[in-house]
XYZ file of C-alpha atoms in Angstrom:
619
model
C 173.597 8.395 -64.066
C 177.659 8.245 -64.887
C 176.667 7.389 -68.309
C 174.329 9.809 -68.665
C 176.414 12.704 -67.743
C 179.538 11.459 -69.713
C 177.043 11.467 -72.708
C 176.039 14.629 -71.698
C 179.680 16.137 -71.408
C 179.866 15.132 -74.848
C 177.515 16.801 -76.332
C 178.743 19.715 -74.693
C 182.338 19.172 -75.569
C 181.509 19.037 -79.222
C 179.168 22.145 -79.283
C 181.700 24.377 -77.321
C 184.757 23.241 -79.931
C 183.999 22.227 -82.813
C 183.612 25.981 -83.746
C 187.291 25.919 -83.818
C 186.875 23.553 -86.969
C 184.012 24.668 -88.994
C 184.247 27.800 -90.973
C 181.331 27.808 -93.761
C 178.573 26.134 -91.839
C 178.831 28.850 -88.943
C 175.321 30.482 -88.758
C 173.442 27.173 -89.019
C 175.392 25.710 -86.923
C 175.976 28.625 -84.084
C 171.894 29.029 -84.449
C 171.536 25.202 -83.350
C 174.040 25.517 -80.678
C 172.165 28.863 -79.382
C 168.888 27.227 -80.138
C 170.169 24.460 -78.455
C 171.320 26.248 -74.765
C 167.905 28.041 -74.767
C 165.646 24.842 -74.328
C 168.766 23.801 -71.896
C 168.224 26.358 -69.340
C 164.793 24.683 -68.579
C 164.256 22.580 -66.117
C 163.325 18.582 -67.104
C 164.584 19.931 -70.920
C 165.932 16.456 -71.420
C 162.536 15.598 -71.817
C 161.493 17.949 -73.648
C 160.896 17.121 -78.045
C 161.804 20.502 -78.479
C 165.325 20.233 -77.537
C 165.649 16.802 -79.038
C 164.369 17.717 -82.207
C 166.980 20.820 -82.133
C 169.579 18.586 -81.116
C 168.660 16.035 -83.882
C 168.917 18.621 -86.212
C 172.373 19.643 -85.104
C 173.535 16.329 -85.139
C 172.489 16.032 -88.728
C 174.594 19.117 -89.912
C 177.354 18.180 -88.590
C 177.681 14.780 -90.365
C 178.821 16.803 -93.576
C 182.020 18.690 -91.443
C 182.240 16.261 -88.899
C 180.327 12.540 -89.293
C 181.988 11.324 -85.834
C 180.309 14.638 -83.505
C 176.971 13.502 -85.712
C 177.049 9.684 -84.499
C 177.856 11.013 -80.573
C 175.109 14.324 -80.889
C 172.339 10.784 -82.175
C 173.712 8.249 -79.782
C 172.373 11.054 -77.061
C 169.408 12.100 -78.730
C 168.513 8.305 -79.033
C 168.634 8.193 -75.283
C 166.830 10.723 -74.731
C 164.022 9.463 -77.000
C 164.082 6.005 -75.323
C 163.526 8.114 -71.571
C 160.571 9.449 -72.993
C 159.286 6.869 -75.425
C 159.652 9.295 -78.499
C 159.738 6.635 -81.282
C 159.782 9.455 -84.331
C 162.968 11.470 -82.563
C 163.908 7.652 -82.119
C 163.887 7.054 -85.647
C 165.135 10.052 -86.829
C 168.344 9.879 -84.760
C 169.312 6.660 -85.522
C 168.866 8.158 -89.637
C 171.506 10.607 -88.793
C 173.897 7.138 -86.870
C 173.152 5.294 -89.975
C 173.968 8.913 -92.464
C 177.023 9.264 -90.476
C 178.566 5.685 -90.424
C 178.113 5.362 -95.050
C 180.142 8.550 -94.520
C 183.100 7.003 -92.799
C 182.842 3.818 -94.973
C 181.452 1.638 -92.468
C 178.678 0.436 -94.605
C 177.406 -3.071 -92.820
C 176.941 -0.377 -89.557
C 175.364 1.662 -91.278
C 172.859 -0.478 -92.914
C 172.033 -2.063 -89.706
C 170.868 1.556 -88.509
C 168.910 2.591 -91.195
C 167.219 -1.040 -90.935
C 166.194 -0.407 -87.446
C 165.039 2.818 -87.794
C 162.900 2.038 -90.932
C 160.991 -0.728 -88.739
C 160.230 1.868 -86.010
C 159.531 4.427 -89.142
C 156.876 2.118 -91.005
C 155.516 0.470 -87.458
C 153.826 3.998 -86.569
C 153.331 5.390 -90.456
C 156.163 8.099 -90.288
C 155.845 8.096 -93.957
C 158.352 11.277 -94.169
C 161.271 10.098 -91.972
C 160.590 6.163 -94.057
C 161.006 8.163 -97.171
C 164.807 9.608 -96.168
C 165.169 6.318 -94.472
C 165.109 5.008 -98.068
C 166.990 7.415 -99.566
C 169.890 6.674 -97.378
C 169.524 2.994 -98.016
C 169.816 3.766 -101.878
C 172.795 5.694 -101.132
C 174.813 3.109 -98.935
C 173.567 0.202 -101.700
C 174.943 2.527 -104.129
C 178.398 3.637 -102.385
C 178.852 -0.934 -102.187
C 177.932 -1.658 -105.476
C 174.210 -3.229 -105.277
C 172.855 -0.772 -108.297
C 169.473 -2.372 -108.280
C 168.752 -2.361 -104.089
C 170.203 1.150 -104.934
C 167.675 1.906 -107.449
C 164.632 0.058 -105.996
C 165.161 2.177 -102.425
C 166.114 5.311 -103.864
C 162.585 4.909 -106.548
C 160.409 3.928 -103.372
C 161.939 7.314 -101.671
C 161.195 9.325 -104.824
C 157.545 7.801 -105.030
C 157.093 8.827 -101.442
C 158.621 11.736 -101.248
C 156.272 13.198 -104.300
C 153.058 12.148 -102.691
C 153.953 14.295 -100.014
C 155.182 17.200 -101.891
C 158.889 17.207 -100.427
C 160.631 18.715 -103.364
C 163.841 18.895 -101.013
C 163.220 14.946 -100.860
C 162.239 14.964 -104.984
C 166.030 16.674 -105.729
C 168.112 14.041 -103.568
C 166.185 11.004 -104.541
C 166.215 11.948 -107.871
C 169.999 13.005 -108.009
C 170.247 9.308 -106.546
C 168.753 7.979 -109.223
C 171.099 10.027 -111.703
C 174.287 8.272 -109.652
C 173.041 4.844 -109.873
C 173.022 5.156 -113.488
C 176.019 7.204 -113.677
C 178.154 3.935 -112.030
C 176.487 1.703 -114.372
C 178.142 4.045 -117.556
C 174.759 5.467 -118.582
C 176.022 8.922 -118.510
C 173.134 10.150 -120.716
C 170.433 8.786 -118.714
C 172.563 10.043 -115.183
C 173.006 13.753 -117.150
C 169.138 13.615 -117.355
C 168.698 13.276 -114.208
C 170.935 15.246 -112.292
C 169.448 18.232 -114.507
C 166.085 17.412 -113.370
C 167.341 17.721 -109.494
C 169.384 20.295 -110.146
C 166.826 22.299 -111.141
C 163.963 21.556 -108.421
C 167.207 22.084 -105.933
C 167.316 25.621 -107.503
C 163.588 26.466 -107.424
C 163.618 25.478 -104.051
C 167.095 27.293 -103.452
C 167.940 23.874 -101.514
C 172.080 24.574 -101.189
C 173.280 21.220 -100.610
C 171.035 19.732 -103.686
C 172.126 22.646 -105.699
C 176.554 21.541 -105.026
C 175.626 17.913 -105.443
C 173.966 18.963 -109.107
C 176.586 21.016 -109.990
C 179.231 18.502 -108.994
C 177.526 15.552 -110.134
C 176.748 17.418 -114.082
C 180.772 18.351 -113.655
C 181.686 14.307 -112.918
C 179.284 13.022 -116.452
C 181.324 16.080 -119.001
C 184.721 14.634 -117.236
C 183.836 10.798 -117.887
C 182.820 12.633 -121.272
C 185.570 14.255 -122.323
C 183.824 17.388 -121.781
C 186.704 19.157 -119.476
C 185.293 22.914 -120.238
C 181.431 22.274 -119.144
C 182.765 20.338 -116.634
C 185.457 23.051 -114.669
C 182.493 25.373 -115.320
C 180.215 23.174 -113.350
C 182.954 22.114 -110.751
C 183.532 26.130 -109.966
C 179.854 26.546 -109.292
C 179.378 23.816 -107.478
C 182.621 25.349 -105.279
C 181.123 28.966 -104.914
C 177.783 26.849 -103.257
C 180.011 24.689 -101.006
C 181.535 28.275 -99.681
C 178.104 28.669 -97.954
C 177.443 24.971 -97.108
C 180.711 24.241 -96.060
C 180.015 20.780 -96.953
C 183.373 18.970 -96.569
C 183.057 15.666 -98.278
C 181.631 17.236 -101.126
C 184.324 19.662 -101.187
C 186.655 16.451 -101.530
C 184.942 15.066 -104.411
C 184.919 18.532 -106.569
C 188.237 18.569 -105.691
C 189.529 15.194 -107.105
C 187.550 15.901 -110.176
C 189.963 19.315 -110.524
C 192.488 17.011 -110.127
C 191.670 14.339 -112.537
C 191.350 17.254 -115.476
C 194.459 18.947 -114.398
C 195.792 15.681 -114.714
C 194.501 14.619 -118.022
C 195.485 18.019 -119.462
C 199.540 17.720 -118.002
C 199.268 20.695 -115.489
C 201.252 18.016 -113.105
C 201.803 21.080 -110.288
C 198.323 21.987 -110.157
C 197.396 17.742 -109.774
C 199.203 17.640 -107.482
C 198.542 20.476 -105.418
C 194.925 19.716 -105.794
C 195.175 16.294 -104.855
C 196.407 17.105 -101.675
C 193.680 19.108 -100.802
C 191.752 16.267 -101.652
C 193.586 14.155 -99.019
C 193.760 17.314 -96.359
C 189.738 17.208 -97.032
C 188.949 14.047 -97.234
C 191.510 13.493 -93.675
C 189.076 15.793 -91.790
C 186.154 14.771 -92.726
C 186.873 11.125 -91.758
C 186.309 10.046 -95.731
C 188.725 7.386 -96.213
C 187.073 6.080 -99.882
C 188.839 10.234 -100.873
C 191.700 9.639 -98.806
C 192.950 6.514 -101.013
C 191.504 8.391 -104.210
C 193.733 11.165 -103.358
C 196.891 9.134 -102.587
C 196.519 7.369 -105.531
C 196.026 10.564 -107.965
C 199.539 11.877 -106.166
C 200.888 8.662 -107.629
C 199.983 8.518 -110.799
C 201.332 11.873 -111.495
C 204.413 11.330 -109.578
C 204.699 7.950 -112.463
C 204.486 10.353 -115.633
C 206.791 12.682 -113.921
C 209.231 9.717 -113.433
C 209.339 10.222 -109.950
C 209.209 6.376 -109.004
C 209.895 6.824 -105.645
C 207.458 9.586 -104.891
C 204.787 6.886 -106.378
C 205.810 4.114 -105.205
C 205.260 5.989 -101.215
C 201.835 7.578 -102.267
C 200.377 4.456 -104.290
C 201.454 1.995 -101.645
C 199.937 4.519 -98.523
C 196.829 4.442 -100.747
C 196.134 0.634 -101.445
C 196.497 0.676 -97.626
C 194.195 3.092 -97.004
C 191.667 0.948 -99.807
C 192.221 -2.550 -97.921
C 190.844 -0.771 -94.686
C 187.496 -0.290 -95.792
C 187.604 -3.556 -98.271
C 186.797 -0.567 -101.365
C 187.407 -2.918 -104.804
C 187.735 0.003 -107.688
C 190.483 1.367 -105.461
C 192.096 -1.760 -104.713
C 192.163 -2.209 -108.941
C 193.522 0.949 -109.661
C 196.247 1.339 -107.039
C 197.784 -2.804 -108.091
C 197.384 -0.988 -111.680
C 199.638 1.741 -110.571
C 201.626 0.040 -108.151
C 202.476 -2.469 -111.655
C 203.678 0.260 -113.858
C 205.830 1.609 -110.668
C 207.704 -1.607 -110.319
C 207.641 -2.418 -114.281
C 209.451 1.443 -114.443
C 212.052 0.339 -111.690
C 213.039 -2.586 -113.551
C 211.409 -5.231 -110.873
C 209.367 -7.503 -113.025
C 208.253 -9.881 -110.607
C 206.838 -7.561 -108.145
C 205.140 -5.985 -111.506
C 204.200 -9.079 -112.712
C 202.261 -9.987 -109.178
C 200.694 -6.730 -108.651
C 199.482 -7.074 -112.271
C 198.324 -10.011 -110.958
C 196.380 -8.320 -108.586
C 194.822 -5.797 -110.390
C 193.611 -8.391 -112.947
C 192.267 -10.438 -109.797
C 189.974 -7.242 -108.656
C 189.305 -6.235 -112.261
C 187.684 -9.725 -113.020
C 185.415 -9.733 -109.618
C 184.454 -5.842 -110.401
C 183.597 -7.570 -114.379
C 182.137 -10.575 -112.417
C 179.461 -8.312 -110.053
C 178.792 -6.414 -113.448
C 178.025 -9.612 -114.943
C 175.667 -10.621 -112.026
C 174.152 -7.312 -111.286
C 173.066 -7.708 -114.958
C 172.205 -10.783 -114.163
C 169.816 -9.279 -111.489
C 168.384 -7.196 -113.709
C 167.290 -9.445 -116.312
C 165.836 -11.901 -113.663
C 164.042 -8.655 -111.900
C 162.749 -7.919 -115.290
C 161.758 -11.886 -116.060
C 159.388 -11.727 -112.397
C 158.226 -8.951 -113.542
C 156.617 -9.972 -116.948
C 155.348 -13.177 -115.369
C 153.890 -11.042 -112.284
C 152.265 -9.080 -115.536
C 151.460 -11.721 -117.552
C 149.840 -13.437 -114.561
C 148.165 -10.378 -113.661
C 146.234 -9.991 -117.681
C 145.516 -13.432 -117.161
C 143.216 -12.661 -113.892
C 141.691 -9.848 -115.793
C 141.120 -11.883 -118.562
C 139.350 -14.395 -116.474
C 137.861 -11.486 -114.791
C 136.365 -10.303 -118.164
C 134.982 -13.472 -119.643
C 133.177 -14.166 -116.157
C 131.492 -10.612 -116.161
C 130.787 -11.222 -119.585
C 129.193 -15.240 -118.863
C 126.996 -13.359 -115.565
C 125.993 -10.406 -117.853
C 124.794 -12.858 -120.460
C 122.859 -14.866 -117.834
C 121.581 -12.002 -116.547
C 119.958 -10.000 -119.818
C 118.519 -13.485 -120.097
C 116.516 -13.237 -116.762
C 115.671 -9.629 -117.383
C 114.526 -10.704 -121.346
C 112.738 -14.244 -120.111
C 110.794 -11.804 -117.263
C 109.760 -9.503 -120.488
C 109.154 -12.741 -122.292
C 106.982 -14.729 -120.126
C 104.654 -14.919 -122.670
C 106.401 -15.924 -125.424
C 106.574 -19.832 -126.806
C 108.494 -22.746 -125.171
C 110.164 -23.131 -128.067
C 111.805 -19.313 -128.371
C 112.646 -19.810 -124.371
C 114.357 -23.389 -125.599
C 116.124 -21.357 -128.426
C 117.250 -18.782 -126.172
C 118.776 -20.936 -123.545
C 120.435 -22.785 -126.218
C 122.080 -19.922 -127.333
C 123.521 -18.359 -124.171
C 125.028 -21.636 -123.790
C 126.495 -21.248 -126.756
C 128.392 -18.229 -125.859
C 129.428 -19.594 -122.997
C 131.590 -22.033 -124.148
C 132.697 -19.500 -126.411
C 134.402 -17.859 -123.896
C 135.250 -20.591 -122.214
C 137.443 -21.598 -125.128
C 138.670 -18.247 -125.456
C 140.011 -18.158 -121.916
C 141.231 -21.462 -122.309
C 143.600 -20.462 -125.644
C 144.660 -17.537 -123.403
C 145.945 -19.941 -120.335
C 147.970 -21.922 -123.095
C 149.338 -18.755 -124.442
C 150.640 -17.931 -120.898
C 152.387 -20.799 -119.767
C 153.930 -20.936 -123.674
C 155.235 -17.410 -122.831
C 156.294 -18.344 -119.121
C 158.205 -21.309 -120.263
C 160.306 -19.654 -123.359
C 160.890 -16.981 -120.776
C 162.305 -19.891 -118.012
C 164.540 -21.022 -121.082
C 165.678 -17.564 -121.679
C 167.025 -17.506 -118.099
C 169.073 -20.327 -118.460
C 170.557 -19.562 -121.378
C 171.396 -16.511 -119.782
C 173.130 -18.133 -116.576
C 174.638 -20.850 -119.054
C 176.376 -17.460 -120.960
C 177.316 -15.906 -117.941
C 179.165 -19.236 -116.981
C 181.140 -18.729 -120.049
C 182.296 -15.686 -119.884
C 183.893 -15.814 -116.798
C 185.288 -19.286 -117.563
C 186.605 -17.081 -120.827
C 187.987 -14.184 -118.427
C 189.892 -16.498 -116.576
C 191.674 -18.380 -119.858
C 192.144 -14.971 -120.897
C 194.173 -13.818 -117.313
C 196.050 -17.247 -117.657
C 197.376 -16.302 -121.568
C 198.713 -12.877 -120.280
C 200.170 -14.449 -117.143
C 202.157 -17.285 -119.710
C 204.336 -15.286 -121.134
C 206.073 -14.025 -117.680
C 205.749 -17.435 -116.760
C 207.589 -18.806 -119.480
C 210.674 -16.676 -118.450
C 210.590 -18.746 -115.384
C 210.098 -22.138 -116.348
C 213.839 -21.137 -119.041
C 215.964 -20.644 -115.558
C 215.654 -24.092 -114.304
C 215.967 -25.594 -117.753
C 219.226 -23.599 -118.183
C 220.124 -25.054 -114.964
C 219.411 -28.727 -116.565
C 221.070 -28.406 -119.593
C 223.888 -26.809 -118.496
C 224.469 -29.510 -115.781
C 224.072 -32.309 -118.226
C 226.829 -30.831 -120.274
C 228.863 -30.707 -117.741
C 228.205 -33.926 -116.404
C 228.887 -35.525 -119.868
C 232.291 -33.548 -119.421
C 233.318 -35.054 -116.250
C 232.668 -38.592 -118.036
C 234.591 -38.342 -120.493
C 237.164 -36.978 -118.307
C 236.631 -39.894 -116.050
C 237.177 -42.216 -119.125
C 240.286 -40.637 -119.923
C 241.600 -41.011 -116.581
C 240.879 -44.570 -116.438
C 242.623 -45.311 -120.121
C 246.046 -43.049 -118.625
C 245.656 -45.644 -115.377
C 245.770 -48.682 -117.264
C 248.662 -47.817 -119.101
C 250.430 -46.916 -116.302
C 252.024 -48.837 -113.452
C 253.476 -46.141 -111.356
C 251.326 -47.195 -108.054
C 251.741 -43.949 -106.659
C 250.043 -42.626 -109.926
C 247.364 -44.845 -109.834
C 246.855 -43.981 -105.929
C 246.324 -40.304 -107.908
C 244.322 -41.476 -110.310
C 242.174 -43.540 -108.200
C 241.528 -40.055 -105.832
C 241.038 -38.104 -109.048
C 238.171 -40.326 -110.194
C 236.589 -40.508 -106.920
C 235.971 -36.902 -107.202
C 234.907 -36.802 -110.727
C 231.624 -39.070 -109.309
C 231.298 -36.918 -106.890
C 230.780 -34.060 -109.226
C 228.794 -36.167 -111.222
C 226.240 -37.448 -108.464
C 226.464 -33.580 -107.671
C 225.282 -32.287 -110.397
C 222.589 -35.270 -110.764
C 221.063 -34.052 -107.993
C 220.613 -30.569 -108.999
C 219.259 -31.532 -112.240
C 216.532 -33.413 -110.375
C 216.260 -30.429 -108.307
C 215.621 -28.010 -111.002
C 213.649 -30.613 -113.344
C 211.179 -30.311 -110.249
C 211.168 -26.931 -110.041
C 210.287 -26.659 -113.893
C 207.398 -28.942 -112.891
C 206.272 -27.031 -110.433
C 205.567 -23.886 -112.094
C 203.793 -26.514 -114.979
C 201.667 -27.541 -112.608
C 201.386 -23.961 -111.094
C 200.088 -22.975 -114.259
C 197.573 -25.921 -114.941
C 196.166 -25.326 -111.761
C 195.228 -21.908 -112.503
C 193.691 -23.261 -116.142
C 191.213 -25.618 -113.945
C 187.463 -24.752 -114.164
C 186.268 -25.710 -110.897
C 187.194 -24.295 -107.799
C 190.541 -25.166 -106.525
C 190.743 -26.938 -103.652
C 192.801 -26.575 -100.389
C 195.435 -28.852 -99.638
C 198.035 -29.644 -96.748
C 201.218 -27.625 -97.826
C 205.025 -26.962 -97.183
C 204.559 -23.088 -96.547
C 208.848 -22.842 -95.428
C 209.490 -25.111 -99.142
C 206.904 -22.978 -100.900
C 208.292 -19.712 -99.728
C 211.987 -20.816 -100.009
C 211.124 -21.244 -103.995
C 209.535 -18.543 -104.826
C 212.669 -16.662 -103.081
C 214.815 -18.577 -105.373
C 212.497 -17.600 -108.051
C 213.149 -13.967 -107.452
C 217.072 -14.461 -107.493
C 217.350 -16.114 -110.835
C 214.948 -14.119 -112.209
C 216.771 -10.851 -110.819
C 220.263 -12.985 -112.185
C 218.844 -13.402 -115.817
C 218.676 -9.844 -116.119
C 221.732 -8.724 -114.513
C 224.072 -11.355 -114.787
C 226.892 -9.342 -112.661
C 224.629 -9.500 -109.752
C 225.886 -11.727 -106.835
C 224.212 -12.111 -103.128
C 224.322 -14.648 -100.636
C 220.734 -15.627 -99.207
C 220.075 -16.911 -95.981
C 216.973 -18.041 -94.720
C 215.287 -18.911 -91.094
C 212.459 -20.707 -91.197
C 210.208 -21.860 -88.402
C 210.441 -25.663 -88.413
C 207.136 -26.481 -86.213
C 205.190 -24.594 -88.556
C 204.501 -27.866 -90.525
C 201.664 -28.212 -93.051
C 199.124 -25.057 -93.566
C 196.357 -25.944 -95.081
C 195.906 -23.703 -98.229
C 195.713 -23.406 -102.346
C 199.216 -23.067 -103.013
């Protein structure tokens, strides 16, 4: 019963306040609440579908001003439905957990709530709440990057959703559709089919479907080049989201303003409309627009040569990226946060987050690469699911065909009872006949199928062999960029060899002159000096020995550093130094900081945890 009523205060909490935060969405939302206390004055109303359905409802509006009220408002109502064994409330509710949790970037929860709720869904034939169900699966597969579970939910949603006539449902799935395309650069085929939802959204006057069109035409003429049409779509979409109040897509029309202001060098209005994007983005819990905000701040902070300024924003919004794992972030801020450092003179921290952005580039190239992968194999099943399927009506055929032969002949030999042996004989002979006539017809048909099925096989290998390649030919292709700042460090060490091996050839001859002065000498207090002077002269030498050998290693190192990263195969992880490993890399830094400004002096020291011992890692 605690539970209960702390669940309970909740609910109330958040219909009392949040008033205090929504503007647009007012009537909807004050008739819920109303609605809401009505069914509430009755007594047993916890049990009552009515209120739960309201409450449902209410929980589902709020998820575009405020996702965390929507996942507290479900948790409740999926109480409630468990009390009272409502399985469709049930299902419904934990939609709405599942809506609410892709909006605040937890993905793998919200998957695992639209997963339960599309058992309970399917289980009792709620064929309208399975068709959102799938909807929302196509949008979370879309928001991670899996285009074709994207497309193959969001297709099942559309083919549901028009048997039944929702043309709400037939404007969001088939917007859906437009965005899978859309991330996969087919901007023609995504522009066709936003217009198609846009426009069953306006015969339907369906607000939040009418925004999403608007903003989603806007987003294609941007990527286009199209900046007109697309502020002319962007300010439409704005005067619907006045009456919507819908907050996260308020934060994507926004960024697009941005990224046009941006492109077109009206830096104070970027800027200014980025941070609405963040203030937006902040409140509705959307941390995917937070980082896209932070990071449009900081590239317009880099061509106003405000490094600073960038460096704060970019670095605030690769945080914000690593937090919800989001990879096309995670490229572009190591992209920016490269050109920052490479504008502040720091070329190692440039060269590493280059580094970086290369790293998340090649995976984002990589999941292309398999996603088209995907496709192709999806499109190999199905020829051989279609091939396999004229086969059985081929078969099909040529048996109807043999039993309608066989069976004009026992119609005709009932007609023909009194006709000669011999035309019965002749007859007989001749259905036989045709018989293996199709027999050998069916048979030439089976060979031409598993001919087909194997070139296709082949094709699929070749196409796994080529994909093999090409990321085998991504990698040589990071490695050749990454030589030439390599090279600049392999010179400092050699430096340090060559110029100690001139100056240990100097000290030897010096030493040889001192030895020719003592033996023509036979002062004993200047041999005594001599003696002292040549004992120091080896120790220079041995000296400077050593840190030849130190700095010959060194140059190895970053050889073998380098033909590590050339292997094939995966590397593998070994038992390593991780005090040595970091002490070089410091050292690295220094002489690498010392090439370029050779005035620069600074005394390091360094405390390193002795029991660490050997990490295993690749270093």
């Amino acid at each position: 019963m605690k539970i209960k009523s702390y669940i309970s205060g909740l609910v109330i909490a958040i219909v009392l306040f949040c008033p205090l935060f929504i503007h647009a969405q007012n009537k909807t939302l004050d008739s819920l609440r109303a609605e809401l206390e009505k069914y509430a004055r009755a007594a047993n109303y916890q049990k009552d579908t009515n209120y739960i359905n309201t409450l449902i409802l209410l929980a589902f509006n709020y998820n575009y001003v405020n996702p965390d009220s929507t996942i507290i408002l479900s948790g409740e109502a999926i109480t409630l439905c468990k009390n009272i064994n409502y399985n469709r409330g049930k299902a419904e509710a934990m939609k709405n957990t599942g809506l609410a949790y892709n909006t605040t970037g937890e993905y793998g929860k919200a998957l695992s709530f639209l997963e339960e709720a599309l058992k309970i869904s399917e289980s009792n034939g709620y064929v309208s709440t399975a068709g959102k169900i799938y909807h929302n699966r196509g949008v979370v597969y879309s928001n991670t990057g899996k285009y074709p579970e994207a497309l193959e939910n969001y297709f099942k949603a559309l083919k549901m959703r028009e048997e039944l006539g929702e043309k709400l449902g037939i404007s969001s799935s088939t917007n859906g559709i437009g965005t899978v395309y859309f991330y996969q650069g087919k901007y023609d085929d995504a522009l066709d089919y936003y217009l198609k939802a846009l426009k069953v959204a306006e015969e339907i006057n369906y607000k939040a479907g009418i925004e999403t069109g608007y903003a989603n035409v806007g987003e294609v003429y941007v990527r286009q080049g199209k900046y007109g049409l697309a502020q002319q779509n962007l300010v439409k979409a704005l005067e619907v989201i006045k009456e919507t109040g819908n907050l996260e897509t308020t934060a994507f029309v926004y960024y697009l303003l941005a990224s046009i202001y941006s492109k077109e060098n009206k830096y104070d209005e970027a800027l200014s409309t980025y941070r609405k994007v963040t203030q937006v983005a902040t409140q509705v819990g959307s941390r995917e627009y937070i980082g896209r905000g932070l990071l449009g701040m900081a590239s317009v902070y880099l061509q106003l040569n405000h490094r600073d300024s960038a460096l704060h924003y970019v670095q605030q919004g690769i945080k914000t990226a690593r937090e919800i794992n989001y990879t096309e972030i995670l490229r572009d801020g190591n992209e920016i946060l490269s050109k920052v450092y490479e504008a502040k003179g720091m070329g190692m921290q440039a060269l590493q987050h280059h580094r970086l952005f290369k790293l998340y580039a090649d995976s984002i190239n990589n999941q292309q690469t398999e996603q088209r992968a995907a496709n192709l194999a999806a499109e190999y099943e199905y020829s051989k699911k279609e091939i396999l399927l004229k086969s059985e009506q081929a078969k099909k055929e040529a048996e109807f065909q043999r039993q309608s032969i066989q069976q004009r002949w026992i119609i005709f030999s009932a007609f023909a009872a009194l006709f000669s042996a011999l035309v019965v004989v002749w007859l007989i002979f001749r259905s036989r006949q045709k018989e293996k006539t199709a027999n050998k017809l069916l048979q030439r048909q089976n060979e031409e199928i598993d001919k087909q099925k194997t070139d296709l096989e082949k094709a699929l290998g070749d196409l796994k062999a080529t994909q093999a390649q090409l990321i085998q030919s991504e990698k040589m292709a990071s490695l050749g960029e990454l030589t030439a700042g390599i090279a600049h460090e392999i010179q400092n060490p050699l430096n340090f060899v060559n110029n100690f091996s001139e100056v240990s050839n100097e000290l030897i001859e010096e030493l040889k002159t001192v030895r020719r002065n003592s033996l023509g000498e036979k002062s004993k207090v200047k041999n005594e000096r001599d003696e002292q002077l040549e004992a120091e002269l080896l120790d220079d030498i041995a000296q400077n020995l050593q840190k030849i050998n130190h700095h010959g290693k060194r140059a190895d190192a970053i050889v073998k550093a380098m033909l590590q990263h050339s292997r094939t195969g995966k590397q593998v992880k070994e038992p390593t130094d991780i005090n040595k490993l970091a002490d070089e890399y410091l050292k690295l830094s220094y002489h690498g900081f010392k090439v370029k400004e050779p005035d620069f002096n600074v005394k390091v020291k360094t405390d390193f945890d002795t029991s660490i011992g050997n990490i295993n890692i690749i270093p």
